[in-house]
mmCIF file of C-alpha atoms and ligand atoms in Angstrom:
data_model
loop_
_atom_site.group_PDB
_atom_site.id
_atom_site.type_symbol
_atom_site.label_atom_id
_atom_site.label_comp_id
_atom_site.label_asym_id
_atom_site.label_seq_id
_atom_site.Cartn_x
_atom_site.Cartn_y
_atom_site.Cartn_z
ATOM 1 C CA UNK A 193 10.022 2.946 -29.070
ATOM 2 C CA UNK A 194 7.604 1.009 -26.878
ATOM 3 C CA UNK A 195 8.090 1.347 -23.213
ATOM 4 C CA UNK A 196 9.638 -1.266 -20.901
ATOM 5 C CA UNK A 197 6.375 -2.858 -19.305
ATOM 6 C CA UNK A 198 7.037 -3.024 -15.367
ATOM 7 C CA UNK A 199 5.687 -6.505 -14.658
ATOM 8 C CA UNK A 200 4.373 -6.179 -10.998
ATOM 9 C CA UNK A 201 3.518 -9.921 -10.851
ATOM 10 C CA UNK A 202 7.014 -10.959 -11.646
ATOM 11 C CA UNK A 203 8.452 -8.334 -9.275
ATOM 12 C CA UNK A 204 6.008 -9.510 -6.456
ATOM 13 C CA UNK A 205 6.997 -13.190 -7.018
ATOM 14 C CA UNK A 206 10.547 -12.626 -6.686
ATOM 15 C CA UNK A 207 10.037 -10.543 -3.441
ATOM 16 C CA UNK A 208 7.757 -13.070 -1.861
ATOM 17 C CA UNK A 209 10.529 -15.744 -2.526
ATOM 18 C CA UNK A 210 13.002 -13.649 -0.872
ATOM 19 C CA UNK A 211 10.764 -13.540 2.175
ATOM 20 C CA UNK A 212 10.878 -17.505 2.682
ATOM 21 C CA UNK A 213 14.569 -17.883 3.992
ATOM 22 C CA UNK A 214 13.790 -15.022 6.467
ATOM 23 C CA UNK A 215 10.339 -16.874 7.315
ATOM 24 C CA UNK A 216 12.565 -20.191 7.810
ATOM 25 C CA UNK A 217 15.267 -18.014 10.140
ATOM 26 C CA UNK A 218 12.033 -17.197 12.225
ATOM 27 C CA UNK A 219 10.921 -20.717 12.402
ATOM 28 C CA UNK A 220 14.198 -21.798 13.767
ATOM 29 C CA UNK A 221 13.691 -19.228 16.367
ATOM 30 C CA UNK A 222 10.229 -20.660 17.152
ATOM 31 C CA UNK A 223 8.274 -17.974 15.582
ATOM 32 C CA UNK A 224 5.956 -17.685 12.741
ATOM 33 C CA UNK A 225 4.978 -14.221 11.560
ATOM 34 C CA UNK A 226 1.250 -13.698 12.177
ATOM 35 C CA UNK A 227 -1.065 -11.424 10.407
ATOM 36 C CA UNK A 228 -4.709 -10.449 11.586
ATOM 37 C CA UNK A 229 -7.070 -9.402 9.474
ATOM 38 C CA UNK A 230 -10.457 -7.857 10.214
ATOM 39 C CA UNK A 231 -13.329 -7.457 7.675
ATOM 40 C CA UNK A 232 -16.497 -5.611 8.836
ATOM 41 C CA UNK A 233 -19.551 -6.115 6.576
ATOM 42 C CA UNK A 234 -20.220 -7.787 3.332
ATOM 43 C CA UNK A 235 -18.754 -5.690 0.728
ATOM 44 C CA UNK A 236 -17.882 -8.534 -1.890
ATOM 45 C CA UNK A 237 -14.662 -6.216 -3.452
ATOM 46 C CA UNK A 238 -13.404 -6.309 0.369
ATOM 47 C CA UNK A 239 -14.177 -9.713 0.647
ATOM 48 C CA UNK A 240 -11.873 -10.570 -2.142
ATOM 49 C CA UNK A 241 -9.194 -8.309 -1.448
ATOM 50 C CA UNK A 242 -9.111 -10.154 1.948
ATOM 51 C CA UNK A 243 -9.259 -13.617 0.643
ATOM 52 C CA UNK A 244 -6.167 -12.603 -1.654
ATOM 53 C CA UNK A 245 -4.370 -11.373 1.255
ATOM 54 C CA UNK A 246 -4.912 -14.421 3.123
ATOM 55 C CA UNK A 247 -3.964 -16.567 0.369
ATOM 56 C CA UNK A 248 -0.769 -14.663 -0.163
ATOM 57 C CA UNK A 249 0.263 -15.086 3.558
ATOM 58 C CA UNK A 250 -0.477 -19.045 3.407
ATOM 59 C CA UNK A 251 1.533 -19.256 0.407
ATOM 60 C CA UNK A 252 4.717 -17.699 2.034
ATOM 61 C CA UNK A 253 4.150 -19.099 5.806
ATOM 62 C CA UNK A 254 2.717 -16.479 7.646
ATOM 63 C CA UNK A 255 -0.117 -17.445 9.969
ATOM 64 C CA UNK A 256 -3.281 -15.376 9.232
ATOM 65 C CA UNK A 257 -6.149 -14.888 11.651
ATOM 66 C CA UNK A 258 -9.321 -13.795 9.960
ATOM 67 C CA UNK A 259 -12.289 -12.037 12.038
ATOM 68 C CA UNK A 260 -15.033 -11.424 9.466
ATOM 69 C CA UNK A 261 -17.350 -9.506 11.635
ATOM 70 C CA UNK A 262 -21.114 -8.208 10.852
ATOM 71 C CA UNK A 263 -21.866 -4.982 9.250
ATOM 72 C CA UNK A 264 -23.560 -3.931 12.396
ATOM 73 C CA UNK A 265 -20.718 -4.490 14.570
ATOM 74 C CA UNK A 266 -20.325 -1.467 17.196
ATOM 75 C CA UNK A 267 -17.190 0.489 17.528
ATOM 76 C CA UNK A 268 -16.630 -0.538 21.253
ATOM 77 C CA UNK A 269 -16.452 -4.250 19.861
ATOM 78 C CA UNK A 270 -14.249 -3.447 17.203
ATOM 79 C CA UNK A 271 -11.969 -1.234 19.496
ATOM 80 C CA UNK A 272 -11.769 -4.085 22.228
ATOM 81 C CA UNK A 273 -10.872 -6.591 19.176
ATOM 82 C CA UNK A 274 -7.898 -4.537 18.111
ATOM 83 C CA UNK A 275 -6.912 -4.138 21.681
ATOM 84 C CA UNK A 276 -6.959 -7.906 22.183
ATOM 85 C CA UNK A 277 -4.829 -8.422 18.873
ATOM 86 C CA UNK A 278 -2.424 -5.230 20.108
ATOM 87 C CA UNK A 279 -1.874 -7.484 23.123
ATOM 88 C CA UNK A 280 -1.609 -10.971 21.297
ATOM 89 C CA UNK A 281 2.152 -11.549 20.968
ATOM 90 C CA UNK A 282 1.526 -14.106 18.256
ATOM 91 C CA UNK A 283 0.100 -11.456 16.258
ATOM 92 C CA UNK A 284 2.793 -9.214 14.547
ATOM 93 C CA UNK A 285 0.610 -7.276 11.830
ATOM 94 C CA UNK A 286 -3.008 -5.935 12.052
ATOM 95 C CA UNK A 287 -4.864 -5.176 8.996
ATOM 96 C CA UNK A 288 -8.359 -3.347 8.950
ATOM 97 C CA UNK A 289 -9.985 -3.824 5.569
ATOM 98 C CA UNK A 290 -11.162 -0.524 4.291
ATOM 99 C CA UNK A 291 -13.875 1.069 3.836
ATOM 100 C CA UNK A 292 -15.512 0.374 6.970
ATOM 101 C CA UNK A 293 -19.204 0.817 7.508
ATOM 102 C CA UNK A 294 -20.217 4.458 7.809
ATOM 103 C CA UNK A 295 -21.215 3.950 11.398
ATOM 104 C CA UNK A 296 -17.626 3.197 12.557
ATOM 105 C CA UNK A 297 -14.935 6.095 12.745
ATOM 106 C CA UNK A 298 -12.047 4.438 10.850
ATOM 107 C CA UNK A 299 -9.598 6.723 11.855
ATOM 108 C CA UNK A 300 -10.255 6.069 15.215
ATOM 109 C CA UNK A 301 -10.048 2.559 14.768
ATOM 110 C CA UNK A 302 -6.761 2.830 12.829
ATOM 111 C CA UNK A 303 -5.192 5.025 15.611
ATOM 112 C CA UNK A 304 -6.126 2.271 17.864
ATOM 113 C CA UNK A 305 -3.523 -0.270 16.227
ATOM 114 C CA UNK A 306 -0.326 -0.452 17.934
ATOM 115 C CA UNK A 307 1.674 1.496 15.762
ATOM 116 C CA UNK A 308 4.440 -1.361 15.641
ATOM 117 C CA UNK A 309 1.983 -3.693 14.304
ATOM 118 C CA UNK A 310 0.370 -1.287 11.949
ATOM 119 C CA UNK A 311 1.580 -3.167 8.900
ATOM 120 C CA UNK A 312 -0.550 -0.945 6.463
ATOM 121 C CA UNK A 313 1.353 2.176 7.487
ATOM 122 C CA UNK A 314 -1.659 4.087 8.393
ATOM 123 C CA UNK A 315 -1.386 4.954 12.075
ATOM 124 C CA UNK A 316 -0.594 8.607 12.610
ATOM 125 C CA UNK A 317 2.796 7.600 14.147
ATOM 126 C CA UNK A 318 3.534 5.617 10.921
ATOM 127 C CA UNK A 319 2.461 8.580 8.684
ATOM 128 C CA UNK A 320 4.469 11.125 10.931
ATOM 129 C CA UNK A 321 7.873 8.928 10.827
ATOM 130 C CA UNK A 322 7.341 8.408 7.105
ATOM 131 C CA UNK A 323 7.025 12.206 6.703
ATOM 132 C CA UNK A 324 10.135 12.662 8.850
ATOM 133 C CA UNK A 325 12.085 10.395 6.329
ATOM 134 C CA UNK A 326 12.406 7.680 8.859
ATOM 135 C CA UNK A 327 9.520 5.134 8.180
ATOM 136 C CA UNK A 328 8.870 2.617 10.594
ATOM 137 C CA UNK A 329 6.395 0.648 8.247
ATOM 138 C CA UNK A 330 6.023 2.232 4.779
ATOM 139 C CA UNK A 331 2.470 2.463 3.384
ATOM 140 C CA UNK A 332 2.098 -0.927 1.317
ATOM 141 C CA UNK A 333 1.030 0.590 -1.965
ATOM 142 C CA UNK A 334 3.815 3.522 -2.338
ATOM 143 C CA UNK A 335 6.508 0.996 -0.999
ATOM 144 C CA UNK A 336 5.676 -1.376 -3.678
ATOM 145 C CA UNK A 337 5.813 1.475 -5.998
ATOM 146 C CA UNK A 338 9.154 2.298 -4.786
ATOM 147 C CA UNK A 339 10.234 -1.373 -5.393
ATOM 148 C CA UNK A 340 8.857 -0.940 -9.059
ATOM 149 C CA UNK A 341 10.867 2.098 -9.599
ATOM 150 C CA UNK A 342 14.137 0.575 -8.250
ATOM 151 C CA UNK A 343 13.597 -2.504 -10.559
ATOM 152 C CA UNK A 344 13.730 -0.304 -13.611
ATOM 153 C CA UNK A 345 16.682 1.705 -12.162
ATOM 154 C CA UNK A 346 15.031 4.927 -12.000
ATOM 155 C CA UNK A 347 17.088 7.516 -10.927
ATOM 156 C CA UNK A 348 14.969 9.377 -8.816
ATOM 157 C CA UNK A 349 17.780 12.004 -7.087
ATOM 158 C CA UNK A 350 17.076 15.311 -8.753
ATOM 159 C CA UNK A 351 14.209 13.893 -11.060
ATOM 160 C CA UNK A 352 10.826 15.478 -11.092
ATOM 161 C CA UNK A 353 8.269 13.118 -9.652
ATOM 162 C CA UNK A 354 4.550 14.093 -9.987
ATOM 163 C CA UNK A 355 2.268 12.179 -7.892
ATOM 164 C CA UNK A 356 -1.681 12.469 -8.851
ATOM 165 C CA UNK A 357 -3.847 11.923 -5.690
ATOM 166 C CA UNK A 358 -3.171 13.227 -2.164
ATOM 167 C CA UNK A 359 -4.964 10.514 0.008
ATOM 168 C CA UNK A 360 -3.365 9.251 3.131
ATOM 169 C CA UNK A 361 -2.935 5.793 2.244
ATOM 170 C CA UNK A 362 -1.497 6.346 -1.384
ATOM 171 C CA UNK A 363 -0.873 9.891 -2.875
ATOM 172 C CA UNK A 364 0.808 11.681 0.500
ATOM 173 C CA UNK A 365 3.026 8.666 1.626
ATOM 174 C CA UNK A 366 4.195 8.233 -1.902
ATOM 175 C CA UNK A 367 5.186 11.679 -2.265
ATOM 176 C CA UNK A 368 7.149 11.427 0.805
ATOM 177 C CA UNK A 369 9.097 8.302 0.003
ATOM 178 C CA UNK A 370 9.803 9.957 -3.450
ATOM 179 C CA UNK A 371 10.890 12.918 -1.587
ATOM 180 C CA UNK A 372 13.177 10.736 0.749
ATOM 181 C CA UNK A 373 14.885 9.611 -2.457
ATOM 182 C CA UNK A 374 15.747 13.238 -3.513
ATOM 183 C CA UNK A 375 13.186 13.347 -6.021
ATOM 184 C CA UNK A 376 11.469 17.034 -6.572
ATOM 185 C CA UNK A 377 8.061 16.271 -5.776
ATOM 186 C CA UNK A 378 4.584 17.626 -6.913
ATOM 187 C CA UNK A 379 1.465 16.527 -5.545
ATOM 188 C CA UNK A 380 -1.359 17.016 -7.747
ATOM 189 C CA UNK A 381 -5.271 16.913 -6.734
ATOM 190 C CA UNK A 382 -8.599 17.701 -8.049
ATOM 191 C CA UNK A 383 -8.048 21.332 -7.652
ATOM 192 C CA UNK A 384 -4.914 21.503 -9.639
ATOM 193 C CA UNK A 385 -5.045 23.703 -12.438
ATOM 194 C CA UNK A 386 -3.234 23.054 -15.895
ATOM 195 C CA UNK A 387 -2.733 19.412 -14.705
ATOM 196 C CA UNK A 388 -1.135 18.767 -18.525
ATOM 197 C CA UNK A 389 1.699 21.402 -17.852
ATOM 198 C CA UNK A 390 2.461 19.883 -14.668
ATOM 199 C CA UNK A 391 2.470 16.103 -15.814
ATOM 200 C CA UNK A 392 4.812 16.817 -18.817
ATOM 201 C CA UNK A 393 7.522 17.728 -16.555
ATOM 202 C CA UNK A 394 7.393 14.557 -14.770
ATOM 203 C CA UNK A 395 10.499 12.237 -15.230
ATOM 204 C CA UNK A 396 8.186 10.112 -12.911
ATOM 205 C CA UNK A 397 4.491 9.933 -13.174
ATOM 206 C CA UNK A 398 2.439 8.321 -10.398
ATOM 207 C CA UNK A 399 -1.319 8.149 -10.936
ATOM 208 C CA UNK A 400 -3.392 7.381 -7.607
ATOM 209 C CA UNK A 401 -6.760 8.879 -8.664
ATOM 210 C CA UNK A 402 -9.311 6.353 -9.492
ATOM 211 C CA UNK A 403 -10.318 7.573 -12.919
ATOM 212 C CA UNK A 404 -9.762 5.607 -15.864
ATOM 213 C CA UNK A 405 -8.254 6.964 -18.708
ATOM 214 C CA UNK A 406 -7.238 10.041 -16.766
ATOM 215 C CA UNK A 407 -3.767 10.177 -18.053
ATOM 216 C CA UNK A 408 -3.556 10.313 -21.908
ATOM 217 C CA UNK A 409 -0.426 10.358 -24.007
ATOM 218 C CA UNK A 410 -0.094 13.965 -24.598
ATOM 219 C CA UNK A 411 0.285 14.191 -20.598
ATOM 220 C CA UNK A 412 3.269 12.306 -20.388
ATOM 221 C CA UNK A 413 6.871 13.542 -21.393
ATOM 222 C CA UNK A 414 8.780 11.131 -23.646
ATOM 223 C CA UNK A 415 10.826 8.472 -21.865
ATOM 224 C CA UNK A 416 9.225 9.116 -18.438
ATOM 225 C CA UNK A 417 8.365 6.452 -15.927
ATOM 226 C CA UNK A 418 4.928 5.791 -15.407
ATOM 227 C CA UNK A 419 3.113 3.829 -12.409
ATOM 228 C CA UNK A 420 -0.589 3.477 -12.591
ATOM 229 C CA UNK A 421 -1.984 2.648 -9.158
ATOM 230 C CA UNK A 422 -5.742 3.374 -9.946
ATOM 231 C CA UNK A 423 -8.161 0.640 -10.116
ATOM 232 C CA UNK A 424 -11.330 1.087 -12.017
ATOM 233 C CA UNK A 425 -13.818 -1.120 -14.096
ATOM 234 C CA UNK A 426 -14.388 -0.836 -17.630
ATOM 235 C CA UNK A 427 -18.134 -0.783 -19.014
ATOM 236 C CA UNK A 428 -17.574 -4.368 -19.629
ATOM 237 C CA UNK A 429 -16.464 -5.073 -16.043
ATOM 238 C CA UNK A 430 -12.643 -5.590 -16.844
ATOM 239 C CA UNK A 431 -10.188 -3.893 -14.315
ATOM 240 C CA UNK A 432 -8.468 -1.108 -15.572
ATOM 241 C CA UNK A 433 -6.139 1.960 -14.242
ATOM 242 C CA UNK A 434 -6.065 5.758 -14.435
ATOM 243 C CA UNK A 435 -3.513 5.488 -17.576
ATOM 244 C CA UNK A 436 -4.651 4.926 -21.027
ATOM 245 C CA UNK A 437 -1.987 2.208 -21.194
ATOM 246 C CA UNK A 438 -2.193 1.354 -24.948
ATOM 247 C CA UNK A 439 -1.512 4.998 -25.944
ATOM 248 C CA UNK A 440 0.924 5.710 -23.237
ATOM 249 C CA UNK A 441 3.220 3.050 -23.569
ATOM 250 C CA UNK A 442 4.132 4.479 -26.931
ATOM 251 C CA UNK A 443 5.379 7.582 -25.167
ATOM 252 C CA UNK A 444 6.777 6.524 -22.022
ATOM 253 C CA UNK A 445 10.102 4.723 -20.967
ATOM 254 C CA UNK A 446 8.616 2.384 -18.830
ATOM 255 C CA UNK A 447 5.351 2.018 -17.317
ATOM 256 C CA UNK A 448 2.998 -0.394 -15.073
ATOM 257 C CA UNK A 449 0.083 -2.110 -16.404
ATOM 258 C CA UNK A 450 -3.418 -2.509 -14.656
ATOM 259 C CA UNK A 451 -3.821 -5.527 -13.875
ATOM 260 C CA UNK A 452 -0.401 -7.255 -13.085
ATOM 261 C CA UNK A 453 1.175 -3.876 -12.180
ATOM 262 C CA UNK A 454 0.814 -2.542 -8.282
ATOM 263 C CA UNK A 455 -1.703 -4.549 -7.127
ATOM 264 C CA UNK A 456 0.308 -7.600 -6.633
ATOM 265 C CA UNK A 457 3.076 -5.391 -5.303
ATOM 266 C CA UNK A 458 0.753 -4.022 -2.527
ATOM 267 C CA UNK A 459 -0.098 -7.340 -0.973
ATOM 268 C CA UNK A 460 3.474 -8.370 -1.286
ATOM 269 C CA UNK A 461 4.474 -5.349 0.643
ATOM 270 C CA UNK A 462 1.890 -6.087 3.161
ATOM 271 C CA UNK A 463 3.827 -9.666 3.815
ATOM 272 C CA UNK A 464 7.101 -7.852 3.845
ATOM 273 C CA UNK A 465 5.841 -5.577 6.624
ATOM 274 C CA UNK A 466 4.406 -8.549 8.524
ATOM 275 C CA UNK A 467 7.606 -10.274 8.536
ATOM 276 C CA UNK A 468 9.750 -7.277 9.310
ATOM 277 C CA UNK A 469 7.249 -6.677 12.526
ATOM 278 C CA UNK A 470 8.032 -10.418 13.699
ATOM 279 C CA UNK A 471 11.549 -9.955 13.123
ATOM 280 C CA UNK A 472 11.327 -6.720 15.226
ATOM 281 C CA UNK A 473 9.351 -8.638 17.939
ATOM 282 C CA UNK A 474 11.998 -11.403 18.169
ATOM 283 C CA UNK A 475 14.632 -8.720 18.660
ATOM 284 C CA UNK A 476 12.660 -7.099 21.072
ATOM 285 C CA UNK A 477 12.974 -8.491 24.866
ATOM 286 C CA UNK A 478 9.589 -7.155 25.968
ATOM 287 C CA UNK A 479 6.653 -9.249 26.116
ATOM 288 C CA UNK A 480 5.736 -8.899 22.462
ATOM 289 C CA UNK A 481 2.784 -7.352 22.950
ATOM 290 C CA UNK A 482 2.224 -4.072 20.491
ATOM 291 C CA UNK A 483 2.888 -0.532 21.579
ATOM 292 C CA UNK A 484 0.193 2.009 21.227
ATOM 293 C CA UNK A 485 0.736 5.607 20.690
ATOM 294 C CA UNK A 486 -2.796 7.417 20.646
HETATM 295 P P1 NAP B 27 -8.915 8.529 -3.143
HETATM 296 O O1 NAP B 27 -8.882 8.459 -1.343
HETATM 297 O O2 NAP B 27 -10.338 8.657 -3.654
HETATM 298 O O3 NAP B 27 -8.160 9.719 -3.454
HETATM 299 C C1 NAP B 27 -7.966 10.081 -4.871
HETATM 300 C C2 NAP B 27 -7.317 11.423 -4.902
HETATM 301 O O4 NAP B 27 -7.385 11.640 -6.517
HETATM 302 C C3 NAP B 27 -7.831 12.568 -4.340
HETATM 303 O O5 NAP B 27 -6.759 13.021 -3.512
HETATM 304 C C4 NAP B 27 -8.307 13.338 -5.180
HETATM 305 O O6 NAP B 27 -8.108 14.885 -5.115
HETATM 306 C C5 NAP B 27 -7.580 13.046 -6.514
HETATM 307 N N1 NAP B 27 -8.042 13.391 -7.729
HETATM 308 C C6 NAP B 27 -9.418 13.240 -8.012
HETATM 309 N N2 NAP B 27 -9.689 13.764 -9.495
HETATM 310 C C7 NAP B 27 -8.638 14.438 -9.980
HETATM 311 C C8 NAP B 27 -8.180 14.820 -11.200
HETATM 312 N N3 NAP B 27 -8.940 15.019 -12.064
HETATM 313 N N4 NAP B 27 -6.761 15.022 -11.087
HETATM 314 C C9 NAP B 27 -5.967 14.865 -10.293
HETATM 315 N N5 NAP B 27 -6.425 14.262 -9.062
HETATM 316 C C10 NAP B 27 -7.480 13.924 -8.703
HETATM 317 O O7 NAP B 27 -8.332 7.071 -3.602
HETATM 318 P P2 NAP B 27 -7.139 6.261 -3.168
HETATM 319 O O8 NAP B 27 -7.304 5.424 -1.797
HETATM 320 O O9 NAP B 27 -5.704 7.286 -3.117
HETATM 321 O O10 NAP B 27 -6.880 5.262 -4.302
HETATM 322 C C11 NAP B 27 -6.586 6.037 -5.536
HETATM 323 C C12 NAP B 27 -6.650 4.858 -6.752
HETATM 324 O O11 NAP B 27 -5.849 3.918 -6.396
HETATM 325 C C13 NAP B 27 -8.176 4.312 -6.481
HETATM 326 O O12 NAP B 27 -8.545 3.803 -7.878
HETATM 327 C C14 NAP B 27 -7.753 2.992 -5.789
HETATM 328 O O13 NAP B 27 -8.693 2.045 -6.047
HETATM 329 C C15 NAP B 27 -6.375 2.779 -6.194
HETATM 330 N N6 NAP B 27 -5.728 1.735 -5.488
HETATM 331 C C16 NAP B 27 -5.146 0.635 -5.909
HETATM 332 C C17 NAP B 27 -4.211 -0.057 -4.952
HETATM 333 C C18 NAP B 27 -3.637 -1.073 -5.445
HETATM 334 O O14 NAP B 27 -3.029 -1.722 -4.653
HETATM 335 N N7 NAP B 27 -3.518 -1.421 -6.912
HETATM 336 C C19 NAP B 27 -4.193 0.312 -3.703
HETATM 337 C C20 NAP B 27 -4.665 1.519 -3.086
HETATM 338 C C21 NAP B 27 -5.600 2.234 -3.936
HETATM 339 P P3 NAP B 27 -8.890 15.536 -3.866
HETATM 340 O O15 NAP B 27 -8.045 15.188 -2.699
HETATM 341 O O16 NAP B 27 -8.567 17.012 -4.268
HETATM 342 O O17 NAP B 27 -10.361 15.040 -3.642
#
C-alpha cells in the first residue's frame, strides 16, 4: 500500500493560522512580534530564503527588519549590529542567514545573539538546553519535523528513530528532540558503516544529508515514517530531497515530499518561535533587551 504523504504545506498553513489569534492578543497589549533578518553578501539562494521568510512574516503580522549587508562587511560591524538588535525591545527574534562569507566567524556571530532572541535555536545555550531536554527555542527544522510526526500520529515512545546527518543545525537537535520524545535514537553520518542495516531498523527515518537519492527503497523498513529534510537539485534544476521518493513511498507508511514537506515547516517554526519570544517579552517585566550568555 502506498504511503500517506505528509503535506508540509498544508500543515504549515494550519500552524500559521493558529498564530494569528496569538498575534492579535499581543496587539491588544500594544506589542507586535518583530524579527530581524541579516543577510551578508549576494548569494542568490540565501536571498531567496530571506525573501520567503520576510514574506511569511508579513502574511501573519510579524514585523520584519531586513539588513542586507555587503559581502565585505567586517566582523566588528556585524557584531555591533547584532548587539544593537539584542538591545532593541521591538526586536524579539534575530536571524543571521547562513552561510556567512568565509572571512566571518559564523559561530562567534551566532554566539553573540541574545539567547532569548535566538529564534533559530543555534546559540550554544539553546543547543545545550535542548540537549538537557528543556528547550527554550527548538531549532526550526527539527521542530517542524516533530510537528510533522505528530500530524501522522507517530508513536515515538519506544520506537527506533534513525537520523541521517549530525549537523548542529539539523541532525543533532533532531536526535535530541526524538530522544526527549522517548524514541531510541541512532545518529548516522558520513563515517557510519553498514548504513542499510541501520536504516532498515528505523520506525522513523529522518534524512538530513544533502545527497539526492541517498535513501532508496531497500533501506526502508515497510511501514516506516520517512521525513526528508534534504534539499538538492536535479540535473534539470528541480528541487529534490535525499530520499528516492517514488520508490520509497511504495514501502513507507508515511513520507514527506520535497518540495512541499519540511521546507514550509522550517519557515513556519521560525514564525512560531518569534511569536513565542514576543509573548515571553510581554510577560517579562524587564527592559525587553535580550539576555546575552557568552
Ligand atoms: P551539513 O551540515 O552538510 O550536514 C550533512 C550531514 O550529512 C553531515 O553530518 C554528514 O556527515 C552527513 N552525511 C554525509 N554523507 C552521508 C552519508 N552517505 N550517509 C549518512 N550521513 C552522511 O547539512 P545540514 O545543514 O545538516 O543540512 C542537511 C540537508 O538538509 C541539506 O540538503 C540542507 O540543504 C537541507 N536542509 C533543509 C532545510 C529545510 O528547511 N528543508 C533546512 C536545513 C537544511 P559528517 O558529519 O560525517 O560529515
